[in-house]
Amino acid sequence: MTKLRRRTGVLLLAVIIGHVVLISVQVNTPSGVRLLESVTFGLFSEVQRAVARSVGGVQGLWHGYVGLVSVQEENGALREDVAQLQLRLQQERAMAQRARGLEELLELKRNVAFSTVSARVIAGDATPYFRTVTIDRGTGDGVRRDAAVVSPAGVVGRVIKDPGSRASKVQLLIDRSAAAGVLIERTRVQGVAMGVVDEGLLRMEYVSKLEDVQVGDLVVTSGADGVYPKGVPVGQVAEVGGGPGLYQTIHVRPNVEFGDLEDVLVLVPEAAASVTVAGGG
Amino acid sequence: MKTAWVALALVATLALQTTGAPLLAGLGVSVDLVLVLVTLVAIANGPVGGLWVGTVGGLLQDALSGGVIGVGGLAKTVVGYGVGALAVHFNVSWPWHQALVVFLASLVHAAGFVGLYGLLSDERAMTSNSSVLSQAVANAVIGIGVALAARATPQWVMRRRMRRRRLTRRFGG
């Protein structure tokens, strides 16, 4: 009985470690490095430090007393290296300039019009904690990651993860980690719309208390986020409050009824849309 | 055979969770049907059964949702194992007891799931306390329904068999 209990305990421990490793593989630390890499690196770097210190001690002894003979030769090799590195630096600068030019071109391309692919919502999220839906269109229809998804009423969300060939996952705008660049249509005041936990509302952030915002104002996308095109309706201001700090507390009621979403439109670039069969618009 | 039934139940529950639960969410009620299944399987099969169903169910749910794969798996593994271990030591065969276990398991699962996400990111709160509580109540209600149905099904099947046998005897076959 004790043996069986111990074996079950070991199994639980193994499964938990497996999960922790799995999670670590996917999660980034605040500095952008993956957690697994960070922890592994942190642990191994201590071992490496100890080994390097020992090796360094021996090397120091060697170079300080025995290896002085080779210094002149090494000096010559280093001068050669410096000359090569200077040449490489010049090449890198030229490449950076080219990249900047390409970025400008890309910015221009972002302003090019989109085509639409009609899609049907086929499932919701598998957990109650996220606000995502699955649509029946994928890469085969021209849908790409980060493609904006809209409905006639307004912004629905964006495609997250790499879509399958016949289905894609869409993060709704009311998800707690979703956001969109928006502006108040009347005053052109810009902000960021984010999902409010459990309430089905959006919160418009970063709007100064000096700006004029009123209940009922129409909120549309600003296009600043690079995902949603400019001018798509998002919702109406439902509540404006003072709030602490420099910014106002603004709640926006979305135009889209996220509870009964059935048909949506995915915005795809012109080139990708040309391969689709069911392209609507 | 038993494993096949559990696997089938898991697939059916996941399908129901992704297609039926959003309709309930539209009405303001959120449920985690996979958690209900994990809890009931753990009660019936003990810690090892609960552990495996929790692991597989949680990982599948993670893979289908928009979150980090492994967080739900870990939370459900711990819940499955814990409930299974509890069921070995206490009598939780009555549907009301099982509903209470589902309620408590939902709270533990939410604490683990939300807590893990809190550790992994500095994003805003994932859900509110009232929402966790209402979800636990909804899960418990579904749990008691499933437990009552599971209790009644063998009796119903036996009654049906007996009736068929009586009819065969009376009219020949």
Coordinates of C-alpha atoms in Angstrom, one line a residue:
Chain A
M1 CA 0.0 0.0 0.0
T2 CA 2.8 2.4 1.0
K3 CA 4.7 1.4 -2.2
L4 CA 1.7 2.1 -4.3
R5 CA 1.1 5.5 -2.7
R6 CA 4.8 6.3 -3.2
R7 CA 4.6 5.3 -6.8
T8 CA 1.4 7.5 -7.3
G9 CA 3.2 10.4 -5.6
V10 CA 6.2 10.0 -8.0
L11 CA 3.8 9.9 -10.9
L12 CA 2.2 13.2 -9.7
L13 CA 5.6 14.8 -9.3
A14 CA 6.7 13.7 -12.8
V15 CA 3.6 15.0 -14.4
I16 CA 3.9 18.3 -12.5
I17 CA 7.5 18.7 -13.6
G18 CA 6.5 17.9 -17.2
H19 CA 3.8 20.7 -17.0
V20 CA 6.2 23.2 -15.6
V21 CA 8.8 22.5 -18.3
L22 CA 6.0 22.7 -20.9
I23 CA 4.9 26.1 -19.5
S24 CA 8.5 27.3 -19.3
V25 CA 9.1 26.6 -22.9
Q26 CA 6.3 29.0 -24.0
V27 CA 6.5 31.8 -21.5
N28 CA 8.9 34.8 -21.8
T29 CA 10.5 36.6 -18.9
P30 CA 10.0 40.4 -18.7
S31 CA 13.2 40.8 -20.6
G32 CA 11.8 38.8 -23.5
V33 CA 13.9 35.6 -22.9
R34 CA 12.0 32.3 -22.6
L35 CA 11.6 31.2 -19.0
L36 CA 13.2 27.8 -19.6
E37 CA 16.2 29.4 -21.2
S38 CA 16.4 31.9 -18.5
V39 CA 16.3 29.3 -15.7
T40 CA 18.6 26.9 -17.5
F41 CA 20.9 29.7 -18.4
G42 CA 20.8 31.0 -14.8
L43 CA 21.7 27.6 -13.3
F44 CA 24.3 26.6 -15.9
S45 CA 25.9 30.1 -15.8
E46 CA 26.8 29.5 -12.2
V47 CA 28.5 26.2 -13.0
Q48 CA 30.2 27.8 -16.0
R49 CA 31.3 30.7 -13.8
A50 CA 33.0 28.3 -11.3
V51 CA 34.6 26.3 -14.1
A52 CA 35.7 29.5 -15.9
R53 CA 37.2 30.9 -12.7
S54 CA 39.3 27.8 -12.2
V55 CA 40.4 27.7 -15.8
G56 CA 41.0 31.4 -15.7
G57 CA 43.3 31.0 -12.7
V58 CA 45.4 28.4 -14.5
Q59 CA 45.4 30.5 -17.7
G60 CA 46.5 33.6 -15.8
L61 CA 49.3 31.6 -14.4
W62 CA 50.4 30.4 -17.8
H63 CA 50.1 33.8 -19.6
G64 CA 51.6 35.8 -16.8
Y65 CA 54.8 33.8 -16.6
V66 CA 55.1 31.2 -19.4
G67 CA 53.1 32.5 -22.3
L68 CA 54.7 36.0 -22.6
V69 CA 56.7 34.7 -25.6
S70 CA 53.6 34.6 -27.8
V71 CA 52.4 38.2 -27.0
Q72 CA 54.0 40.0 -29.9
E73 CA 52.5 37.4 -32.3
E74 CA 49.1 37.8 -30.7
N75 CA 49.3 41.6 -31.0
G76 CA 49.7 41.4 -34.7
A77 CA 46.8 39.0 -35.1
L78 CA 44.6 41.4 -33.0
R79 CA 45.4 44.4 -35.2
E80 CA 44.4 42.3 -38.2
D81 CA 41.1 41.4 -36.5
V82 CA 40.4 45.1 -35.7
A83 CA 40.8 46.0 -39.3
Q84 CA 38.4 43.3 -40.4
L85 CA 35.8 44.3 -37.8
Q86 CA 35.9 47.9 -39.0
L87 CA 35.1 46.8 -42.5
R88 CA 32.3 44.6 -41.2
L89 CA 30.9 47.6 -39.2
Q90 CA 30.7 49.6 -42.3
Q91 CA 28.8 46.8 -44.1
E92 CA 26.4 46.5 -41.1
R93 CA 25.7 50.2 -41.3
A94 CA 24.8 49.9 -44.9
M95 CA 22.5 47.0 -44.2
A96 CA 20.7 48.9 -41.4
Q97 CA 20.1 51.8 -43.8
R98 CA 18.5 49.4 -46.3
A99 CA 16.3 47.9 -43.5
R100 CA 15.1 51.3 -42.6
G101 CA 14.1 51.9 -46.2
L102 CA 12.3 48.6 -46.3
E103 CA 10.4 49.5 -43.1
E104 CA 9.2 52.7 -44.8
L105 CA 8.0 50.7 -47.8
L106 CA 6.2 48.3 -45.4
E107 CA 4.5 51.2 -43.7
L108 CA 3.3 52.4 -47.1
K109 CA 2.0 48.9 -47.8
R110 CA 0.0 48.9 -44.6
N111 CA -2.1 51.7 -46.0
V112 CA -3.2 49.6 -49.0
A113 CA -6.8 48.5 -49.0
F114 CA -7.9 45.1 -47.6
S115 CA -10.2 42.5 -49.0
T116 CA -12.6 40.5 -46.9
V117 CA -13.2 36.8 -46.5
S118 CA -16.5 35.8 -44.9
A119 CA -16.3 33.2 -42.1
R120 CA -18.7 31.4 -39.7
V121 CA -18.0 31.1 -36.0
I122 CA -17.9 27.3 -35.3
A123 CA -16.8 27.2 -31.6
G124 CA -16.0 29.2 -28.6
D125 CA -13.1 29.0 -26.2
A126 CA -12.4 25.7 -24.4
T127 CA -12.0 27.4 -21.1
P128 CA -14.2 30.0 -19.4
Y129 CA -11.2 32.3 -18.8
F130 CA -10.5 33.5 -22.4
R131 CA -12.7 35.2 -24.9
T132 CA -11.8 33.5 -28.2
V133 CA -13.8 31.9 -31.0
T134 CA -12.9 29.5 -33.8
I135 CA -13.9 30.4 -37.4
D136 CA -14.1 28.1 -40.4
R137 CA -11.5 29.9 -42.5
G138 CA -7.8 29.4 -42.5
T139 CA -4.6 29.8 -44.5
G140 CA -6.2 28.1 -47.5
D141 CA -8.6 31.1 -47.7
G142 CA -5.9 33.7 -47.3
V143 CA -6.3 34.2 -43.5
R144 CA -3.1 35.1 -41.8
R145 CA -2.0 35.6 -38.2
D146 CA -3.0 39.1 -36.8
A147 CA -5.6 39.5 -39.5
A148 CA -8.4 41.9 -38.3
V149 CA -11.8 40.3 -37.9
V150 CA -14.9 42.6 -38.2
S151 CA -18.6 42.3 -38.5
P152 CA -21.1 44.8 -40.0
A153 CA -21.5 46.2 -36.4
G154 CA -17.8 46.8 -35.9
V155 CA -14.5 45.3 -34.7
V156 CA -14.7 41.7 -33.5
G157 CA -11.0 40.9 -32.8
R158 CA -7.9 39.5 -34.5
V159 CA -6.6 36.1 -35.6
I160 CA -4.1 34.8 -33.0
K161 CA -1.6 32.0 -33.3
D162 CA -0.8 30.5 -36.7
P163 CA -4.1 29.6 -38.4
G164 CA -4.8 26.1 -39.7
S165 CA -5.6 25.5 -43.3
R166 CA -9.3 25.5 -42.7
A167 CA -9.8 27.1 -39.3
S168 CA -8.5 30.0 -37.3
K169 CA -8.6 31.2 -33.7
V170 CA -9.8 34.7 -33.1
Q171 CA -9.2 36.7 -30.0
L172 CA -12.2 38.8 -29.3
L173 CA -11.7 42.5 -28.4
I174 CA -13.3 41.9 -25.0
D175 CA -10.6 39.4 -24.0
R176 CA -8.5 40.7 -21.1
S177 CA -5.3 40.7 -23.1
A178 CA -6.8 42.2 -26.3
A179 CA -6.3 45.8 -27.3
A180 CA -6.9 48.1 -30.2
G181 CA -5.9 51.7 -31.0
V182 CA -9.0 53.8 -31.0
L183 CA -10.2 57.4 -31.2
I184 CA -13.3 59.3 -30.3
E185 CA -14.9 60.2 -33.6
R186 CA -16.2 63.6 -32.5
T187 CA -13.0 65.0 -31.0
R188 CA -10.3 62.8 -32.6
V189 CA -8.9 62.0 -29.1
Q190 CA -6.8 58.9 -29.3
G191 CA -6.5 56.0 -26.8
V192 CA -6.3 52.3 -26.4
A193 CA -9.4 50.0 -26.0
M194 CA -8.9 47.0 -23.8
G195 CA -11.3 44.3 -22.5
V196 CA -12.7 44.6 -19.0
V197 CA -12.7 41.4 -17.0
D198 CA -16.0 39.6 -17.0
E199 CA -18.1 42.6 -17.9
G200 CA -18.2 42.5 -21.7
L201 CA -17.2 46.1 -21.8
L202 CA -14.1 47.9 -23.1
R203 CA -11.9 50.3 -21.2
M204 CA -10.5 53.2 -23.1
E205 CA -7.1 53.9 -21.6
Y206 CA -4.6 56.8 -21.8
V207 CA -7.1 59.6 -22.4
S208 CA -6.0 62.8 -20.6
K209 CA -8.4 64.4 -18.1
L210 CA -8.1 67.6 -20.2
E211 CA -9.7 65.9 -23.2
D212 CA -13.4 66.3 -24.0
V213 CA -15.2 62.9 -23.8
Q214 CA -18.9 62.5 -23.4
V215 CA -21.3 59.6 -22.8
G216 CA -22.6 58.5 -26.2
D217 CA -19.5 59.5 -28.2
L218 CA -18.8 57.1 -31.0
V219 CA -15.4 55.2 -30.7
V220 CA -13.7 54.0 -33.9
T221 CA -10.3 52.4 -34.6
S222 CA -7.4 54.8 -35.1
G223 CA -5.3 52.4 -37.2
A224 CA -2.3 53.2 -35.0
D225 CA -1.9 49.5 -33.9
G226 CA -1.2 48.2 -37.4
V227 CA -3.8 45.5 -37.1
Y228 CA -7.2 47.2 -37.5
P229 CA -7.8 49.6 -40.4
K230 CA -8.7 53.2 -39.5
G231 CA -12.3 54.2 -39.0
V232 CA -14.0 50.8 -38.1
P233 CA -16.7 51.3 -35.4
V234 CA -15.8 49.9 -32.0
G235 CA -18.6 51.1 -29.7
Q236 CA -20.1 54.0 -27.8
V237 CA -18.8 55.6 -24.6
A238 CA -21.0 54.3 -21.8
E239 CA -19.3 55.9 -18.8
V240 CA -16.8 58.6 -18.2
G241 CA -15.2 59.1 -14.8
G242 CA -12.4 61.1 -13.2
G243 CA -10.3 58.3 -11.9
P244 CA -6.9 58.7 -10.1
G245 CA -3.9 60.1 -11.9
L246 CA -3.7 61.9 -15.2
Y247 CA -6.1 59.8 -17.2
Q248 CA -9.9 59.5 -17.4
T249 CA -11.7 56.2 -16.7
I250 CA -13.7 55.6 -19.8
H251 CA -15.9 52.5 -20.4
V252 CA -17.0 51.7 -24.0
R253 CA -20.0 49.5 -24.8
P254 CA -19.0 47.5 -27.9
N255 CA -21.3 47.6 -30.9
V256 CA -20.8 43.9 -31.6
E257 CA -22.9 41.5 -29.6
F258 CA -20.1 39.0 -28.7
G259 CA -22.5 36.6 -27.1
D260 CA -24.2 35.6 -30.4
L261 CA -21.6 36.0 -33.0
E262 CA -22.3 33.9 -36.1
D263 CA -20.8 35.4 -39.2
V264 CA -17.8 37.6 -39.4
L265 CA -15.4 39.1 -42.0
V266 CA -11.7 38.6 -42.0
L267 CA -9.7 41.4 -43.5
V268 CA -6.9 40.0 -45.6
P269 CA -4.3 41.7 -47.9
E270 CA -5.3 42.0 -51.5
A271 CA -2.7 39.4 -52.7
A272 CA -3.8 36.8 -50.2
A273 CA -7.5 37.4 -50.9
S274 CA -7.0 36.7 -54.6
V275 CA -6.4 32.9 -53.9
T276 CA -9.7 32.6 -52.0
V277 CA -12.8 31.1 -53.4
A278 CA -15.3 32.4 -50.8
G279 CA -14.1 35.9 -50.6
G280 CA -17.0 38.2 -49.8
G281 CA -17.0 41.8 -49.2
Chain B
M1 CA -12.7 -0.5 -22.2
K2 CA -13.1 1.8 -19.2
T3 CA -10.3 4.0 -20.6
A4 CA -12.0 4.2 -24.0
W5 CA -15.3 5.3 -22.3
V6 CA -13.5 8.0 -20.4
A7 CA -11.7 9.2 -23.5
L8 CA -15.0 9.3 -25.4
A9 CA -16.6 11.2 -22.5
L10 CA -13.6 13.7 -22.6
V11 CA -14.0 14.3 -26.3
A12 CA -17.7 14.8 -26.0
T13 CA -17.3 17.1 -23.1
L14 CA -14.7 19.2 -24.9
A15 CA -17.0 19.5 -27.9
L16 CA -19.8 20.5 -25.6
Q17 CA -17.6 23.0 -23.8
T18 CA -16.6 24.7 -27.1
T19 CA -20.0 24.8 -28.7
G20 CA -22.5 24.8 -25.8
A21 CA -20.7 26.7 -23.0
P22 CA -20.3 29.9 -25.0
L23 CA -24.1 30.0 -25.4
L24 CA -24.4 29.9 -21.6
A25 CA -21.7 32.5 -21.3
G26 CA -23.9 34.7 -23.4
L27 CA -26.4 34.4 -20.6
G28 CA -23.8 35.3 -18.1
V29 CA -23.2 31.8 -16.8
S30 CA -19.8 30.3 -17.3
V31 CA -19.0 26.7 -16.8
D32 CA -16.0 24.4 -17.0
L33 CA -17.5 21.0 -18.1
V34 CA -14.0 19.4 -18.4
L35 CA -13.4 20.2 -14.8
V36 CA -16.7 18.6 -13.8
L37 CA -15.7 15.4 -15.8
V38 CA -12.2 15.4 -14.2
T39 CA -13.8 15.6 -10.7
L40 CA -16.4 12.9 -11.3
V41 CA -13.8 10.6 -12.9
A42 CA -11.4 11.2 -10.0
I43 CA -14.2 10.3 -7.5
A44 CA -14.9 7.1 -9.4
N45 CA -11.4 6.0 -10.2
G46 CA -9.1 7.4 -7.5
P47 CA -6.0 9.6 -7.7
V48 CA -4.3 8.0 -10.7
G49 CA -7.4 8.1 -12.9
G50 CA -8.0 11.7 -11.8
L51 CA -4.4 12.6 -12.5
W52 CA -4.5 11.2 -16.1
V53 CA -7.9 12.6 -17.0
G54 CA -6.9 16.0 -15.5
T55 CA -3.6 16.0 -17.4
V56 CA -5.1 15.0 -20.8
G57 CA -8.3 17.1 -20.4
G58 CA -6.4 20.2 -19.2
L59 CA -3.8 20.0 -21.9
L60 CA -6.4 19.5 -24.6
Q61 CA -8.3 22.5 -23.2
D62 CA -5.2 24.6 -23.2
A63 CA -4.4 23.6 -26.8
L64 CA -7.9 24.6 -27.9
S65 CA -7.9 27.9 -26.0
G66 CA -5.9 31.0 -26.5
G67 CA -3.7 30.6 -23.4
V68 CA -0.4 29.0 -22.4
I69 CA -0.4 25.3 -22.9
G70 CA 0.2 23.5 -19.6
V71 CA -1.4 26.0 -17.2
G72 CA -4.9 24.3 -17.3
G73 CA -3.2 20.9 -17.5
L74 CA -1.3 21.5 -14.3
A75 CA -4.3 22.9 -12.5
K76 CA -6.5 20.0 -13.5
T77 CA -3.8 17.4 -12.8
V78 CA -3.5 18.7 -9.2
V79 CA -7.3 18.9 -8.8
G80 CA -7.8 15.4 -10.3
Y81 CA -5.2 13.9 -8.1
G82 CA -6.4 15.7 -5.0
V83 CA -10.1 14.8 -5.5
G84 CA -9.1 11.1 -6.2
A85 CA -7.1 11.0 -3.0
L86 CA -10.0 12.6 -1.1
A87 CA -12.4 10.0 -2.6
V88 CA -10.3 7.2 -1.3
H89 CA -10.5 8.4 2.3
F90 CA -14.0 9.8 2.4
N91 CA -17.4 8.6 1.3
V92 CA -18.4 10.8 -1.5
S93 CA -20.7 8.4 -3.3
W94 CA -23.9 10.5 -2.8
P95 CA -24.7 13.1 -5.6
W96 CA -24.9 15.9 -3.0
H97 CA -21.5 15.1 -1.7
Q98 CA -20.2 14.9 -5.3
A99 CA -21.7 18.3 -6.0
L100 CA -19.9 19.7 -3.0
V101 CA -16.6 18.2 -4.2
V102 CA -17.2 19.7 -7.7
F103 CA -17.8 23.1 -6.0
L104 CA -14.7 23.0 -3.9
A105 CA -12.6 21.6 -6.8
S106 CA -13.8 24.5 -9.0
L107 CA -12.5 27.0 -6.4
V108 CA -9.2 25.2 -6.1
H109 CA -8.8 25.0 -9.8
A110 CA -9.6 28.7 -10.3
A111 CA -7.1 29.6 -7.6
G112 CA -4.4 27.4 -9.3
F113 CA -5.3 28.6 -12.8
V114 CA -5.6 32.3 -12.1
G115 CA -2.6 32.1 -9.7
L116 CA -0.4 30.5 -12.3
Y117 CA -1.3 33.1 -14.8
G118 CA -0.6 35.8 -12.2
L119 CA 2.9 34.4 -11.8
L120 CA 3.5 34.2 -15.5
S121 CA 2.4 37.7 -16.5
D122 CA 1.9 41.0 -15.0
E123 CA -1.3 41.5 -17.0
R124 CA -4.6 42.6 -15.6
A125 CA -6.7 40.3 -13.4
M126 CA -8.0 37.3 -15.2
T127 CA -11.4 37.1 -13.5
S128 CA -13.3 38.4 -10.5
N129 CA -14.1 36.6 -7.3
S130 CA -17.8 36.8 -8.0
S131 CA -17.3 35.2 -11.3
V132 CA -15.2 32.3 -9.9
L133 CA -17.9 31.7 -7.3
S134 CA -20.7 31.7 -9.8
Q135 CA -18.7 29.4 -12.0
A136 CA -18.2 27.0 -9.1
V137 CA -21.9 27.0 -8.3
A138 CA -22.8 26.4 -12.0
N139 CA -20.2 23.5 -12.2
A140 CA -21.7 22.0 -9.0
V141 CA -25.2 22.2 -10.4
I142 CA -24.1 20.4 -13.6
G143 CA -22.1 18.0 -11.5
I144 CA -25.1 17.0 -9.4
G145 CA -27.1 16.5 -12.6
V146 CA -24.5 14.3 -14.2
A147 CA -24.1 12.3 -10.9
L148 CA -27.8 11.7 -10.6
A149 CA -28.0 10.7 -14.3
A150 CA -25.0 8.3 -13.8
R151 CA -26.7 6.8 -10.7
A152 CA -30.0 6.4 -12.5
T153 CA -28.7 5.0 -15.8
P154 CA -27.7 1.4 -14.7
Q155 CA -31.2 1.0 -13.0
W156 CA -32.9 2.3 -16.1
V157 CA -30.9 -0.1 -18.4
M158 CA -31.7 -3.0 -16.0
R159 CA -35.4 -2.2 -16.0
R160 CA -35.4 -2.0 -19.8
R161 CA -33.7 -5.3 -20.1
M162 CA -36.1 -7.0 -17.6
R163 CA -39.1 -5.5 -19.5
R164 CA -37.7 -6.8 -22.8
R165 CA -37.1 -10.2 -21.3
R166 CA -40.7 -10.4 -19.9
L167 CA -42.1 -9.4 -23.3
T168 CA -40.0 -12.0 -25.0
R169 CA -41.2 -14.7 -22.6
R170 CA -44.8 -13.7 -23.0
F171 CA -44.9 -13.4 -26.8
G172 CA -42.1 -15.8 -27.6
G173 CA -39.1 -14.9 -29.8

